[in-house]
């Protein structure tokens, strides 16, 4: 087999379904050279699709790009090829990637890291912000499988811990308050909220009212408030407490399981852009393993981004390694969906 542009059209159409922070889909992939059974891809970042205020160290950007790379790798696996090398160039929100792709023949998607995924699994995976029922046995089985067959890309092991419910509720309270300030952070988040389903962008990117499980009437009122600006919105939020509808905390007795993943580092400044991309590849693999166990995740990045809540998560992680230092990079609830999950939209649709 030799590569054609059409092969990569298909690969990009599948990889475009990778998860990304706020569903920004920051990637701009293109084929920069093709020669027989090898190819070089360039993945640039769309500057309009970064989150400079809420993601100042470009951690979520690197993780999202990593999810795209792994999704592309899985799509390539189905064609007997794989990504052999990832070069991360540039820095901060100006990073870009060069990927070396080579044909490896049948069974290519039996990667060194064990679990082989199919493109259909990339297309079927979804986050679920509705009610999730804990299935702790299956979660533990999935985490054990992840530890055994993965960390394929991240240098050094990924630390993981289950978060006790009391710690989760306390750290969520701090993180929710932090989401409303500074004002620039709120404004940046509002840019990616899709509350008005008559806006064509509703069907392209961002966080739709449907996937946030916001009732239609509340979404319409929300859209009016967002159009009026963040001052009006903030006043309404503090009057009605609507924010707790938009960022649900699950306080019922059957709360889902909660998981934190972290790198073993003293500080986020010690983590390179390449580390984030590689951790993003592993993160997608874990979410796919969970999906195989019929489990979905609801991501709560504000818990790792708010210093006080992040410190509480590090305390939990230290129970697994009392002298360890950790930089949490993914925080999510896990459980079985209780209803059909609305599909979030993509630019590649
Ligand atoms: C690095 C990263 C951070 C994310 N952070 C959040 C978050 O804080 N809150 C949230 O609701 N979803 C978060 N998500 C999930 C995305 O919003 C979700 O993947 C995207 O909207 C696409 O939806 P889908 O995964 O169902 O296809 C995050 C995803 C990634 C990859």
GROMACS .gro file of C-alpha atoms and ligand atoms in nm:
model
  380
    1UNK     CA    1   0.000   0.000   0.000
    2UNK     CA    2   0.114   0.353  -0.053
    3UNK     CA    3  -0.044   0.660   0.103
    4UNK     CA    4  -0.276   0.892  -0.084
    5UNK     CA    5  -0.434   1.224   0.007
    6UNK     CA    6  -0.765   1.034   0.037
    7UNK     CA    7  -0.618   0.814   0.315
    8UNK     CA    8  -0.544   1.124   0.518
    9UNK     CA    9  -0.883   1.282   0.445
   10UNK     CA   10  -1.036   0.977   0.615
   11UNK     CA   11  -0.784   0.989   0.902
   12UNK     CA   12  -0.853   1.360   0.965
   13UNK     CA   13  -1.229   1.299   0.952
   14UNK     CA   14  -1.196   1.043   1.233
   15UNK     CA   15  -0.934   1.227   1.439
   16UNK     CA   16  -1.155   1.539   1.429
   17UNK     CA   17  -1.380   1.357   1.679
   18UNK     CA   18  -1.107   1.365   1.944
   19UNK     CA   19  -1.210   1.540   2.266
   20UNK     CA   20  -1.074   1.889   2.336
   21UNK     CA   21  -1.110   2.145   2.614
   22UNK     CA   22  -1.439   2.338   2.562
   23UNK     CA   23  -1.467   2.145   2.234
   24UNK     CA   24  -1.238   2.407   2.078
   25UNK     CA   25  -1.086   2.157   1.827
   26UNK     CA   26  -0.769   2.368   1.804
   27UNK     CA   27  -0.594   2.145   1.546
   28UNK     CA   28  -0.524   2.234   1.183
   29UNK     CA   29  -0.376   1.918   1.028
   30UNK     CA   30  -0.227   1.894   0.680
   31UNK     CA   31  -0.013   1.654   0.482
   32UNK     CA   32   0.323   1.821   0.425
   33UNK     CA   33   0.493   1.538   0.235
   34UNK     CA   34   0.397   1.203   0.092
   35UNK     CA   35   0.640   0.947  -0.043
   36UNK     CA   36   0.528   0.591  -0.100
   37UNK     CA   37   0.479   0.428   0.238
   38UNK     CA   38   0.575   0.722   0.456
   39UNK     CA   39   0.435   1.069   0.513
   40UNK     CA   40   0.489   1.378   0.724
   41UNK     CA   41   0.191   1.555   0.875
   42UNK     CA   42   0.197   1.904   1.021
   43UNK     CA   43  -0.058   1.993   1.287
   44UNK     CA   44  -0.079   2.367   1.349
   45UNK     CA   45  -0.287   2.534   1.618
   46UNK     CA   46  -0.566   2.773   1.522
   47UNK     CA   47  -0.493   3.082   1.738
   48UNK     CA   48  -0.868   3.157   1.750
   49UNK     CA   49  -0.917   2.821   1.922
   50UNK     CA   50  -0.684   2.852   2.220
   51UNK     CA   51  -0.778   2.950   2.576
   52UNK     CA   52  -0.500   3.189   2.684
   53UNK     CA   53  -0.677   3.304   3.002
   54UNK     CA   54  -0.813   2.979   3.145
   55UNK     CA   55  -0.527   2.764   3.007
   56UNK     CA   56  -0.229   2.998   3.058
   57UNK     CA   57   0.036   2.722   3.044
   58UNK     CA   58  -0.118   2.559   2.736
   59UNK     CA   59  -0.166   2.236   2.932
   60UNK     CA   60  -0.517   2.170   2.801
   61UNK     CA   61  -0.401   2.271   2.453
   62UNK     CA   62  -0.121   2.010   2.464
   63UNK     CA   63  -0.357   1.746   2.607
   64UNK     CA   64  -0.620   1.817   2.339
   65UNK     CA   65  -0.357   1.793   2.063
   66UNK     CA   66  -0.241   1.466   2.220
   67UNK     CA   67  -0.598   1.331   2.204
   68UNK     CA   68  -0.605   1.425   1.833
   69UNK     CA   69  -0.267   1.255   1.769
   70UNK     CA   70  -0.383   0.933   1.933
   71UNK     CA   71  -0.716   0.940   1.751
   72UNK     CA   72  -0.522   0.986   1.423
   73UNK     CA   73  -0.292   0.700   1.521
   74UNK     CA   74  -0.592   0.471   1.577
   75UNK     CA   75  -0.741   0.576   1.242
   76UNK     CA   76  -0.406   0.504   1.075
   77UNK     CA   77  -0.386   0.165   1.249
   78UNK     CA   78  -0.694   0.055   1.057
   79UNK     CA   79  -0.507   0.128   0.731
   80UNK     CA   80  -0.191  -0.062   0.834
   81UNK     CA   81   0.009   0.244   0.935
   82UNK     CA   82   0.102   0.432   1.248
   83UNK     CA   83   0.260   0.747   1.383
   84UNK     CA   84   0.627   0.666   1.438
   85UNK     CA   85   0.749   0.999   1.567
   86UNK     CA   86   0.595   1.313   1.716
   87UNK     CA   87   0.798   1.636   1.718
   88UNK     CA   88   0.656   1.918   1.926
   89UNK     CA   89   0.783   2.255   1.804
   90UNK     CA   90   0.729   2.611   1.919
   91UNK     CA   91   0.605   2.693   2.264
   92UNK     CA   92   0.304   2.801   2.468
   93UNK     CA   93  -0.005   2.855   2.256
   94UNK     CA   94   0.218   2.880   1.949
   95UNK     CA   95   0.312   2.511   1.940
   96UNK     CA   96   0.278   2.291   1.635
   97UNK     CA   97   0.348   1.926   1.565
   98UNK     CA   98   0.528   1.729   1.299
   99UNK     CA   99   0.423   1.367   1.277
  100UNK     CA  100   0.610   1.096   1.089
  101UNK     CA  101   0.373   0.831   0.961
  102UNK     CA  102   0.488   0.496   0.825
  103UNK     CA  103   0.326   0.187   0.690
  104UNK     CA  104   0.376  -0.111   0.919
  105UNK     CA  105   0.152  -0.368   0.756
  106UNK     CA  106  -0.130  -0.584   0.888
  107UNK     CA  107  -0.183  -0.579   1.264
  108UNK     CA  108  -0.042  -0.227   1.288
  109UNK     CA  109  -0.300  -0.134   1.542
  110UNK     CA  110  -0.161  -0.399   1.780
  111UNK     CA  111   0.061  -0.125   1.914
  112UNK     CA  112   0.346  -0.175   2.159
  113UNK     CA  113   0.116  -0.052   2.432
  114UNK     CA  114  -0.116  -0.349   2.415
  115UNK     CA  115  -0.475  -0.235   2.372
  116UNK     CA  116  -0.574  -0.200   2.010
  117UNK     CA  117  -0.854   0.041   1.935
  118UNK     CA  118  -1.078   0.069   1.633
  119UNK     CA  119  -1.178   0.397   1.465
  120UNK     CA  120  -1.541   0.321   1.560
  121UNK     CA  121  -1.441   0.346   1.927
  122UNK     CA  122  -1.301   0.696   1.868
  123UNK     CA  123  -1.630   0.796   1.702
  124UNK     CA  124  -1.850   0.642   1.974
  125UNK     CA  125  -1.671   0.785   2.281
  126UNK     CA  126  -1.852   1.072   2.452
  127UNK     CA  127  -1.840   1.260   2.777
  128UNK     CA  128  -2.163   1.245   2.975
  129UNK     CA  129  -2.254   1.543   3.194
  130UNK     CA  130  -2.581   1.381   3.300
  131UNK     CA  131  -2.631   1.141   3.589
  132UNK     CA  132  -2.363   0.872   3.610
  133UNK     CA  133  -2.403   0.563   3.827
  134UNK     CA  134  -2.086   0.437   3.999
  135UNK     CA  135  -1.953   0.103   3.880
  136UNK     CA  136  -1.643   0.091   4.096
  137UNK     CA  137  -1.541  -0.267   4.010
  138UNK     CA  138  -1.535  -0.189   3.640
  139UNK     CA  139  -1.347   0.137   3.700
  140UNK     CA  140  -1.079  -0.045   3.900
  141UNK     CA  141  -1.048  -0.311   3.632
  142UNK     CA  142  -1.009  -0.039   3.366
  143UNK     CA  143  -0.750   0.152   3.569
  144UNK     CA  144  -0.551  -0.169   3.624
  145UNK     CA  145  -0.562  -0.238   3.251
  146UNK     CA  146  -0.451   0.118   3.177
  147UNK     CA  147  -0.158   0.086   3.419
  148UNK     CA  148  -0.055  -0.247   3.263
  149UNK     CA  149  -0.087  -0.173   2.895
  150UNK     CA  150  -0.053   0.200   2.876
  151UNK     CA  151   0.161   0.493   2.979
  152UNK     CA  152   0.264   0.417   2.625
  153UNK     CA  153   0.369   0.769   2.554
  154UNK     CA  154   0.411   0.961   2.880
  155UNK     CA  155   0.764   0.960   3.013
  156UNK     CA  156   0.743   0.808   3.360
  157UNK     CA  157   0.429   0.657   3.510
  158UNK     CA  158   0.100   0.842   3.542
  159UNK     CA  159  -0.025   0.864   3.901
  160UNK     CA  160  -0.395   0.802   3.951
  161UNK     CA  161  -0.620   0.806   4.254
  162UNK     CA  162  -0.987   0.786   4.334
  163UNK     CA  163  -1.109   1.099   4.509
  164UNK     CA  164  -1.321   1.059   4.824
  165UNK     CA  165  -1.661   1.228   4.786
  166UNK     CA  166  -1.599   1.470   5.075
  167UNK     CA  167  -1.278   1.596   4.911
  168UNK     CA  168  -1.455   1.619   4.576
  169UNK     CA  169  -1.741   1.833   4.711
  170UNK     CA  170  -1.509   2.062   4.907
  171UNK     CA  171  -1.270   2.114   4.614
  172UNK     CA  172  -1.564   2.162   4.370
  173UNK     CA  173  -1.696   2.445   4.588
  174UNK     CA  174  -1.365   2.633   4.562
  175UNK     CA  175  -1.334   2.563   4.192
  176UNK     CA  176  -1.688   2.681   4.112
  177UNK     CA  177  -1.630   3.012   4.286
  178UNK     CA  178  -1.303   3.052   4.093
  179UNK     CA  179  -1.481   2.997   3.759
  180UNK     CA  180  -1.654   3.336   3.793
  181UNK     CA  181  -1.335   3.540   3.831
  182UNK     CA  182  -1.129   3.700   3.699
  183UNK     CA  183  -1.381   3.844   3.455
  184UNK     CA  184  -1.156   3.759   3.157
  185UNK     CA  185  -1.180   3.390   3.248
  186UNK     CA  186  -1.559   3.403   3.259
  187UNK     CA  187  -1.568   3.589   2.926
  188UNK     CA  188  -1.339   3.330   2.765
  189UNK     CA  189  -1.557   3.043   2.886
  190UNK     CA  190  -1.875   3.219   2.768
  191UNK     CA  191  -1.728   3.242   2.418
  192UNK     CA  192  -1.742   2.863   2.395
  193UNK     CA  193  -2.090   2.819   2.541
  194UNK     CA  194  -2.343   2.740   2.268
  195UNK     CA  195  -2.681   2.821   2.420
  196UNK     CA  196  -2.863   2.945   2.112
  197UNK     CA  197  -2.947   2.660   1.874
  198UNK     CA  198  -3.037   2.905   1.595
  199UNK     CA  199  -2.668   3.008   1.579
  200UNK     CA  200  -2.486   2.798   1.313
  201UNK     CA  201  -2.189   2.762   1.549
  202UNK     CA  202  -2.415   2.548   1.772
  203UNK     CA  203  -2.356   2.267   1.521
  204UNK     CA  204  -1.977   2.309   1.490
  205UNK     CA  205  -1.793   2.342   1.819
  206UNK     CA  206  -1.813   2.458   2.180
  207UNK     CA  207  -2.032   2.333   2.461
  208UNK     CA  208  -2.395   2.308   2.359
  209UNK     CA  209  -2.685   2.350   2.599
  210UNK     CA  210  -2.785   1.996   2.510
  211UNK     CA  211  -2.454   1.837   2.613
  212UNK     CA  212  -2.444   2.054   2.927
  213UNK     CA  213  -2.792   1.919   3.002
  214UNK     CA  214  -2.930   2.270   3.038
  215UNK     CA  215  -3.307   2.274   2.984
  216UNK     CA  216  -3.411   2.461   2.668
  217UNK     CA  217  -3.593   2.745   2.851
  218UNK     CA  218  -3.294   2.805   3.081
  219UNK     CA  219  -3.059   2.798   2.779
  220UNK     CA  220  -3.267   3.061   2.597
  221UNK     CA  221  -3.260   3.290   2.903
  222UNK     CA  222  -2.887   3.218   2.938
  223UNK     CA  223  -2.825   3.310   2.572
  224UNK     CA  224  -3.001   3.645   2.624
  225UNK     CA  225  -2.790   3.715   2.933
  226UNK     CA  226  -2.466   3.619   2.756
  227UNK     CA  227  -2.553   3.854   2.468
  228UNK     CA  228  -2.610   4.130   2.725
  229UNK     CA  229  -2.254   4.081   2.854
  230UNK     CA  230  -2.087   3.925   3.153
  231UNK     CA  231  -2.197   4.198   3.399
  232UNK     CA  232  -2.564   4.124   3.343
  233UNK     CA  233  -2.487   3.753   3.354
  234UNK     CA  234  -2.296   3.779   3.681
  235UNK     CA  235  -2.581   3.970   3.843
  236UNK     CA  236  -2.829   3.706   3.732
  237UNK     CA  237  -2.601   3.426   3.845
  238UNK     CA  238  -2.560   3.564   4.193
  239UNK     CA  239  -2.936   3.628   4.216
  240UNK     CA  240  -3.054   3.289   4.096
  241UNK     CA  241  -2.766   3.050   4.155
  242UNK     CA  242  -2.799   2.929   3.793
  243UNK     CA  243  -2.424   2.855   3.782
  244UNK     CA  244  -2.484   2.542   3.986
  245UNK     CA  245  -2.713   2.422   3.705
  246UNK     CA  246  -2.440   2.485   3.449
  247UNK     CA  247  -2.166   2.313   3.649
  248UNK     CA  248  -2.354   2.033   3.817
  249UNK     CA  249  -2.214   1.874   4.129
  250UNK     CA  250  -2.347   1.533   4.204
  251UNK     CA  251  -2.429   1.523   4.571
  252UNK     CA  252  -2.668   1.229   4.573
  253UNK     CA  253  -2.573   0.922   4.771
  254UNK     CA  254  -2.503   0.733   4.452
  255UNK     CA  255  -2.239   0.980   4.338
  256UNK     CA  256  -2.020   0.851   4.056
  257UNK     CA  257  -1.658   0.759   4.113
  258UNK     CA  258  -1.408   1.044   4.085
  259UNK     CA  259  -1.060   1.012   3.941
  260UNK     CA  260  -0.752   1.233   3.927
  261UNK     CA  261  -0.454   1.168   3.699
  262UNK     CA  262  -0.121   1.340   3.758
  263UNK     CA  263   0.238   1.354   3.642
  264UNK     CA  264   0.515   1.306   3.897
  265UNK     CA  265   0.663   1.657   3.900
  266UNK     CA  266   0.717   1.932   4.155
  267UNK     CA  267   0.556   2.199   3.945
  268UNK     CA  268   0.371   2.248   3.616
  269UNK     CA  269   0.664   2.459   3.489
  270UNK     CA  270   0.871   2.137   3.479
  271UNK     CA  271   0.635   1.979   3.230
  272UNK     CA  272   0.720   2.035   2.864
  273UNK     CA  273   0.471   2.086   2.581
  274UNK     CA  274   0.577   1.744   2.453
  275UNK     CA  275   0.490   1.587   2.791
  276UNK     CA  276   0.137   1.734   2.768
  277UNK     CA  277   0.090   1.602   2.415
  278UNK     CA  278   0.205   1.255   2.516
  279UNK     CA  279  -0.012   1.262   2.832
  280UNK     CA  280  -0.307   1.359   2.607
  281UNK     CA  281  -0.248   1.044   2.401
  282UNK     CA  282  -0.263   0.832   2.715
  283UNK     CA  283  -0.566   1.022   2.843
  284UNK     CA  284  -0.765   0.936   2.531
  285UNK     CA  285  -0.655   0.574   2.562
  286UNK     CA  286  -0.783   0.561   2.921
  287UNK     CA  287  -1.119   0.712   2.821
  288UNK     CA  288  -1.143   0.451   2.543
  289UNK     CA  289  -1.062   0.170   2.788
  290UNK     CA  290  -1.334   0.306   3.019
  291UNK     CA  291  -1.577   0.312   2.724
  292UNK     CA  292  -1.499  -0.057   2.666
  293UNK     CA  293  -1.614  -0.111   3.023
  294UNK     CA  294  -1.931   0.085   2.939
  295UNK     CA  295  -1.820   0.378   3.151
  296UNK     CA  296  -1.825   0.745   3.056
  297UNK     CA  297  -1.654   1.044   3.210
  298UNK     CA  298  -1.761   1.399   3.301
  299UNK     CA  299  -1.449   1.616   3.303
  300UNK     CA  300  -1.406   1.889   3.568
  301UNK     CA  301  -1.082   2.065   3.470
  302UNK     CA  302  -1.150   2.360   3.702
  303UNK     CA  303  -1.050   2.130   3.992
  304UNK     CA  304  -0.694   2.099   3.862
  305UNK     CA  305  -0.679   2.463   3.750
  306UNK     CA  306  -0.779   2.617   4.085
  307UNK     CA  307  -0.474   2.615   4.315
  308UNK     CA  308  -0.661   2.529   4.635
  309UNK     CA  309  -0.860   2.242   4.484
  310UNK     CA  310  -0.548   2.115   4.304
  311UNK     CA  311  -0.364   2.110   4.640
  312UNK     CA  312  -0.648   1.901   4.787
  313UNK     CA  313  -0.615   1.655   4.499
  314UNK     CA  314  -0.237   1.634   4.557
  315UNK     CA  315  -0.313   1.537   4.919
  316UNK     CA  316  -0.525   1.250   4.790
  317UNK     CA  317  -0.246   1.145   4.551
  318UNK     CA  318   0.008   1.149   4.834
  319UNK     CA  319  -0.186   0.861   4.994
  320UNK     CA  320  -0.047   0.652   4.705
  321UNK     CA  321   0.308   0.789   4.750
  322UNK     CA  322   0.365   0.988   5.074
  323UNK     CA  323   0.677   1.165   4.946
  324UNK     CA  324   0.559   1.221   4.591
  325UNK     CA  325   0.505   1.554   4.414
  326UNK     CA  326   0.225   1.570   4.163
  327UNK     CA  327   0.090   1.792   3.889
  328UNK     CA  328  -0.276   1.691   3.832
  329UNK     CA  329  -0.374   1.709   3.464
  330UNK     CA  330  -0.713   1.540   3.441
  331UNK     CA  331  -1.001   1.525   3.687
  332UNK     CA  332  -1.325   1.352   3.604
  333UNK     CA  333  -1.629   1.165   3.735
  334UNK     CA  334  -1.679   0.814   3.601
  335UNK     CA  335  -1.986   0.596   3.583
  336UNK     CA  336  -2.248   0.430   3.371
  337UNK     CA  337  -2.478   0.658   3.173
  338UNK     CA  338  -2.842   0.653   3.277
  339UNK     CA  339  -2.986   0.803   2.960
  340UNK     CA  340  -2.897   0.858   2.597
  341UNK     CA  341  -2.608   1.103   2.574
  342UNK     CA  342  -2.643   1.399   2.337
  343UNK     CA  343  -2.362   1.402   2.081
  344UNK     CA  344  -2.141   1.709   2.078
  345UNK     CA  345  -2.076   1.859   1.733
  346UNK     CA  346  -1.757   1.886   1.529
  347UNK     CA  347  -1.615   2.099   1.249
  348UNK     CA  348  -1.551   1.780   1.048
  349UNK     CA  349  -1.923   1.688   1.036
  350LIG     C1  350  -0.797   1.857   2.805
  350LIG     C2  351  -0.946   1.851   2.819
  350LIG     C3  352  -1.008   1.925   2.920
  350LIG     C4  353  -1.148   1.920   2.935
  350LIG     N1  354  -1.208   1.992   3.036
  350LIG     C5  355  -1.342   1.987   3.052
  350LIG     C6  356  -1.407   2.057   3.158
  350LIG     O1  357  -1.344   2.123   3.241
  350LIG     N2  358  -1.541   2.050   3.170
  350LIG     C7  359  -1.615   1.976   3.083
  350LIG     O2  360  -1.739   1.972   3.098
  350LIG     N3  361  -1.557   1.905   2.981
  350LIG     C8  362  -1.423   1.910   2.964
  350LIG     N4  363  -1.363   1.837   2.864
  350LIG     C9  364  -1.446   1.756   2.776
  350LIG    C10  365  -1.473   1.833   2.648
  350LIG     O3  366  -1.556   1.945   2.673
  350LIG    C11  367  -1.540   1.737   2.549
  350LIG     O4  368  -1.447   1.638   2.516
  350LIG    C12  369  -1.585   1.810   2.423
  350LIG     O5  370  -1.688   1.900   2.453
  350LIG    C13  371  -1.633   1.713   2.315
  350LIG     O6  372  -1.736   1.633   2.363
  350LIG     P1  373  -1.725   1.473   2.354
  350LIG     O7  374  -1.604   1.434   2.433
  350LIG     O8  375  -1.853   1.420   2.414
  350LIG     O9  376  -1.712   1.437   2.211
  350LIG    C14  377  -1.224   1.840   2.848
  350LIG    C15  378  -1.160   1.766   2.747
  350LIG    C16  379  -1.023   1.771   2.733
  350LIG    C17  380  -0.957   1.691   2.625
   0.00000   0.00000   0.00000
